[in-house]
């Protein structure tokens, strides 16, 4: 079946540090890959996506590249801010099967200290 | 515009009772999804609806769970004879079309079964 594995948190960084949150997936076929973010007290929201191999998704300074050879979709940001403190979820969707259901990783909590 | 809304925001119920959780999707969104977020299982897909098509119920964990969507808009998730393991945050999401990648999530209903 499909699965997503993320690094365990919490990840604690100082402001302006470089961020990497690892995400690997297991899926047959051609999944689309996503990063969703959940800020404190708010609902999940899409951060970025990539729909085919070698695509790079980017938003708000965050980037992730769809690497089919390593089945990875690591999230990176060059300089984090306190406002980036949130829980980040990696997810995949098997569009090619016709199903519209996201499979999520367990989430990684990021804490950015001033 | 208004986002996805869910009610109630919190629900405490006794084991064995039935509960109904409500979701109001974004106006005009034809696809609606239910997920649940629990400590033990993370974020799991439950069911989705697309227009007048038969729903995909493949994620429902048991026959105690059911959902309906009336008039292509509001959806109700019903859990019969609740068990303690049903305690979780139940999330609803919608998207404009099933072909859209982004799902817009509501704030969730926190269900506690005592």
Short mmCIF file of C-alpha atoms in Angstrom, two decimals:
data_model
loop_
_atom_site.label_atom_id
_atom_site.label_comp_id
_atom_site.label_asym_id
_atom_site.label_seq_id
_atom_site.Cartn_x
_atom_site.Cartn_y
_atom_site.Cartn_z
CA UNK A 1 0.00 0.00 0.00
CA UNK A 2 0.89 3.67 -0.01
CA UNK A 3 2.76 5.20 2.90
CA UNK A 4 4.67 8.34 3.84
CA UNK A 5 7.48 8.52 6.38
CA UNK A 6 8.62 11.78 7.93
CA UNK A 7 11.37 12.60 10.36
CA UNK A 8 10.17 12.74 13.93
CA UNK A 9 10.02 16.03 15.72
CA UNK A 10 10.06 18.34 17.30
CA UNK A 11 12.64 20.18 15.26
CA UNK A 12 13.91 23.20 17.17
CA UNK A 13 15.82 25.89 15.30
CA UNK A 14 16.94 29.43 15.86
CA UNK A 15 15.59 32.18 13.65
CA UNK A 16 17.38 32.41 10.27
CA UNK A 17 18.62 28.82 10.46
CA UNK A 18 18.36 26.43 7.51
CA UNK A 19 15.51 23.94 7.65
CA UNK A 20 15.24 20.44 6.22
CA UNK A 21 12.36 18.10 7.02
CA UNK A 22 12.84 14.70 5.44
CA UNK A 23 9.99 12.87 3.73
CA UNK A 24 10.10 9.56 1.87
CA UNK A 25 7.24 7.67 0.35
CA UNK A 26 6.23 4.22 -0.79
CA UNK A 27 3.77 3.99 -3.63
CA UNK A 28 3.38 2.20 -6.91
CA UNK A 29 2.59 4.24 -9.97
CA UNK A 30 2.91 7.99 -10.11
CA UNK A 31 1.79 9.78 -6.96
CA UNK A 32 1.43 13.51 -6.57
CA UNK A 33 3.27 14.85 -3.52
CA UNK A 34 2.29 17.59 -1.09
CA UNK A 35 3.38 19.46 1.99
CA UNK A 36 0.57 20.69 4.22
CA UNK A 37 1.10 22.94 7.24
CA UNK A 38 -0.95 23.35 10.40
CA UNK A 39 -0.28 26.58 12.28
CA UNK A 40 -1.29 26.71 15.96
CA UNK A 41 -5.06 26.96 16.29
CA UNK A 42 -5.63 26.79 12.54
CA UNK A 43 -6.69 24.17 10.02
CA UNK A 44 -4.44 22.31 7.63
CA UNK A 45 -3.47 24.26 4.56
CA UNK A 46 -1.57 23.36 1.43
CA UNK A 47 2.00 24.70 1.45
CA UNK A 48 3.29 23.33 -1.85
CA UNK A 49 2.92 20.46 -4.27
CA UNK A 50 4.68 18.58 -7.08
CA UNK A 51 2.78 16.41 -9.49
CA UNK A 52 5.54 14.61 -11.41
CA UNK A 53 9.14 13.54 -11.03
CA UNK A 54 11.74 16.33 -10.89
CA UNK A 55 9.08 18.99 -10.29
CA UNK A 56 9.95 21.54 -7.63
CA UNK A 57 7.16 22.96 -5.51
CA UNK A 58 7.74 26.29 -3.79
CA UNK A 59 5.82 28.74 -1.64
CA UNK A 60 6.63 31.27 1.10
CA UNK A 61 10.34 30.51 0.80
CA UNK A 62 9.82 26.75 1.22
CA UNK A 63 10.86 24.32 -1.51
CA UNK A 64 10.64 20.59 -2.14
CA UNK A 65 11.75 18.56 -5.15
CA UNK A 66 10.02 15.35 -6.25
CA UNK A 67 12.83 12.77 -6.47
CA UNK A 68 11.54 9.54 -7.93
CA UNK A 69 14.91 7.79 -7.79
CA UNK A 70 15.10 8.23 -4.02
CA UNK A 71 11.30 8.33 -3.46
CA UNK A 72 11.75 11.54 -1.48
CA UNK A 73 10.17 14.97 -1.17
CA UNK A 74 12.24 16.79 1.46
CA UNK A 75 11.06 20.21 2.61
CA UNK A 76 13.67 22.99 2.81
CA UNK A 77 13.82 26.65 3.72
CA UNK A 78 16.93 28.75 3.72
CA UNK A 79 16.09 31.03 6.64
CA UNK A 80 13.26 30.19 9.03
CA UNK A 81 11.24 32.71 11.00
CA UNK A 82 9.40 32.42 14.29
CA UNK A 83 6.16 32.58 12.30
CA UNK A 84 7.09 29.29 10.58
CA UNK A 85 6.52 27.42 13.84
CA UNK A 86 3.87 24.84 12.97
CA UNK A 87 3.32 21.16 12.25
CA UNK A 88 4.28 20.09 8.73
CA UNK A 89 2.71 17.07 7.02
CA UNK A 90 4.03 15.34 3.92
CA UNK A 91 1.34 13.63 1.86
CA UNK A 92 0.79 11.76 -1.38
CA UNK A 93 -2.16 11.12 -3.65
CA UNK A 94 -2.46 8.39 -6.26
CA UNK A 95 -4.27 10.29 -8.98
CA UNK A 96 -3.56 7.60 -11.51
CA UNK A 97 -5.84 5.18 -9.67
CA UNK A 98 -8.74 7.62 -9.82
CA UNK A 99 -8.90 7.87 -6.04
CA UNK A 100 -8.81 11.27 -4.39
CA UNK A 101 -7.53 10.46 -0.94
CA UNK A 102 -4.46 11.92 0.66
CA UNK A 103 -2.10 9.61 2.53
CA UNK A 104 -0.31 11.62 5.21
CA UNK A 105 2.90 11.21 7.13
CA UNK A 106 2.84 11.51 10.90
CA UNK A 107 3.73 15.20 10.91
CA UNK A 108 6.82 17.07 12.11
CA UNK A 109 6.53 19.87 14.63
CA UNK A 110 8.86 22.82 13.96
CA UNK A 111 9.67 25.26 16.72
CA UNK A 112 11.62 28.38 15.77
CA UNK A 113 13.13 30.37 18.59
CA UNK A 114 13.95 34.08 18.30
CA UNK B 1 -14.90 34.21 1.42
CA UNK B 2 -16.01 31.73 4.03
CA UNK B 3 -13.93 28.62 4.47
CA UNK B 4 -14.95 25.11 5.41
CA UNK B 5 -16.85 25.11 8.67
CA UNK B 6 -17.47 22.22 11.04
CA UNK B 7 -19.71 21.78 14.02
CA UNK B 8 -19.54 21.19 16.84
CA UNK B 9 -15.96 22.20 17.51
CA UNK B 10 -15.85 19.88 20.51
CA UNK B 11 -18.00 16.91 21.41
CA UNK B 12 -17.81 14.75 24.50
CA UNK B 13 -19.95 11.63 24.49
CA UNK B 14 -20.34 8.47 26.48
CA UNK B 15 -19.26 5.13 25.09
CA UNK B 16 -22.10 3.49 23.22
CA UNK B 17 -23.85 6.71 22.18
CA UNK B 18 -24.29 7.84 18.59
CA UNK B 19 -22.80 11.14 17.38
CA UNK B 20 -23.25 13.30 14.30
CA UNK B 21 -20.58 15.65 13.02
CA UNK B 22 -21.40 18.31 10.47
CA UNK B 23 -19.38 19.86 7.65
CA UNK B 24 -20.25 22.88 5.52
CA UNK B 25 -17.90 23.00 2.54
CA UNK B 26 -16.87 26.10 0.66
CA UNK B 27 -19.75 27.24 -1.52
CA UNK B 28 -19.49 25.81 -5.02
CA UNK B 29 -17.03 23.08 -4.09
CA UNK B 30 -18.19 19.80 -5.54
CA UNK B 31 -15.76 17.44 -3.79
CA UNK B 32 -15.89 16.81 -0.03
CA UNK B 33 -13.58 14.69 2.08
CA UNK B 34 -13.51 13.41 5.66
CA UNK B 35 -10.31 12.56 7.54
CA UNK B 36 -9.53 11.89 11.16
CA UNK B 37 -6.47 12.82 13.15
CA UNK B 38 -5.64 10.71 16.17
CA UNK B 39 -2.56 10.22 18.30
CA UNK B 40 -2.20 6.57 17.45
CA UNK B 41 -3.02 6.60 13.76
CA UNK B 42 -2.05 10.07 12.55
CA UNK B 43 -4.12 11.57 9.74
CA UNK B 44 -6.32 9.01 7.99
CA UNK B 45 -8.67 9.28 5.05
CA UNK B 46 -12.23 8.17 5.76
CA UNK B 47 -14.52 8.97 2.81
CA UNK B 48 -15.02 11.37 -0.07
CA UNK B 49 -17.95 12.59 -2.16
CA UNK B 50 -17.88 13.99 -5.66
CA UNK B 51 -21.07 15.50 -7.02
CA UNK B 52 -23.76 12.88 -7.47
CA UNK B 53 -21.34 9.98 -7.83
CA UNK B 54 -21.27 7.16 -5.33
CA UNK B 55 -18.93 8.07 -2.46
CA UNK B 56 -15.58 6.37 -1.95
CA UNK B 57 -16.03 4.77 1.48
CA UNK B 58 -12.83 2.77 1.41
CA UNK B 59 -11.31 4.50 4.44
CA UNK B 60 -14.18 4.00 6.88
CA UNK B 61 -12.81 1.86 9.72
CA UNK B 62 -16.00 -0.06 10.52
CA UNK B 63 -19.69 -0.24 9.68
CA UNK B 64 -20.39 1.96 12.69
CA UNK B 65 -19.21 4.87 10.57
CA UNK B 66 -21.37 6.36 7.84
CA UNK B 67 -21.62 9.66 6.04
CA UNK B 68 -24.04 11.40 3.78
CA UNK B 69 -24.05 14.54 1.75
CA UNK B 70 -27.34 16.27 1.16
CA UNK B 71 -28.00 18.41 -1.88
CA UNK B 72 -24.37 18.27 -2.90
CA UNK B 73 -23.41 20.58 -0.05
CA UNK B 74 -23.55 19.87 3.70
CA UNK B 75 -22.22 16.54 4.90
CA UNK B 76 -22.84 14.64 8.12
CA UNK B 77 -20.52 11.97 9.50
CA UNK B 78 -22.32 9.61 11.89
CA UNK B 79 -20.62 7.30 14.33
CA UNK B 80 -22.90 4.74 15.95
CA UNK B 81 -22.21 3.04 19.28
CA UNK B 82 -19.07 5.10 19.84
CA UNK B 83 -15.98 3.46 21.30
CA UNK B 84 -13.06 5.05 23.10
CA UNK B 85 -10.80 4.42 20.10
CA UNK B 86 -13.06 6.73 18.08
CA UNK B 87 -11.68 9.68 20.07
CA UNK B 88 -9.93 11.90 17.53
CA UNK B 89 -10.17 15.16 15.62
CA UNK B 90 -12.42 14.71 12.60
CA UNK B 91 -11.45 16.93 9.70
CA UNK B 92 -13.51 17.87 6.70
CA UNK B 93 -12.06 19.24 3.47
CA UNK B 94 -13.46 20.36 0.15
CA UNK B 95 -12.15 21.14 -3.30
CA UNK B 96 -13.75 22.92 -6.19
CA UNK B 97 -13.52 19.92 -8.47
CA UNK B 98 -12.25 16.43 -7.99
CA UNK B 99 -9.50 17.26 -10.47
CA UNK B 100 -8.21 20.10 -8.29
CA UNK B 101 -5.12 19.28 -6.27
CA UNK B 102 -5.71 21.50 -3.28
CA UNK B 103 -8.03 20.42 -0.52
CA UNK B 104 -9.27 23.16 1.84
CA UNK B 105 -9.58 21.93 5.39
CA UNK B 106 -11.94 22.95 8.14
CA UNK B 107 -10.89 23.46 11.78
CA UNK B 108 -12.08 20.01 12.80
CA UNK B 109 -14.34 18.54 15.46
CA UNK B 110 -12.60 17.13 18.51
CA UNK B 111 -14.49 14.03 19.64
CA UNK B 112 -13.86 12.57 23.06
CA UNK B 113 -15.52 9.30 24.00
CA UNK B 114 -15.57 8.66 27.75
#
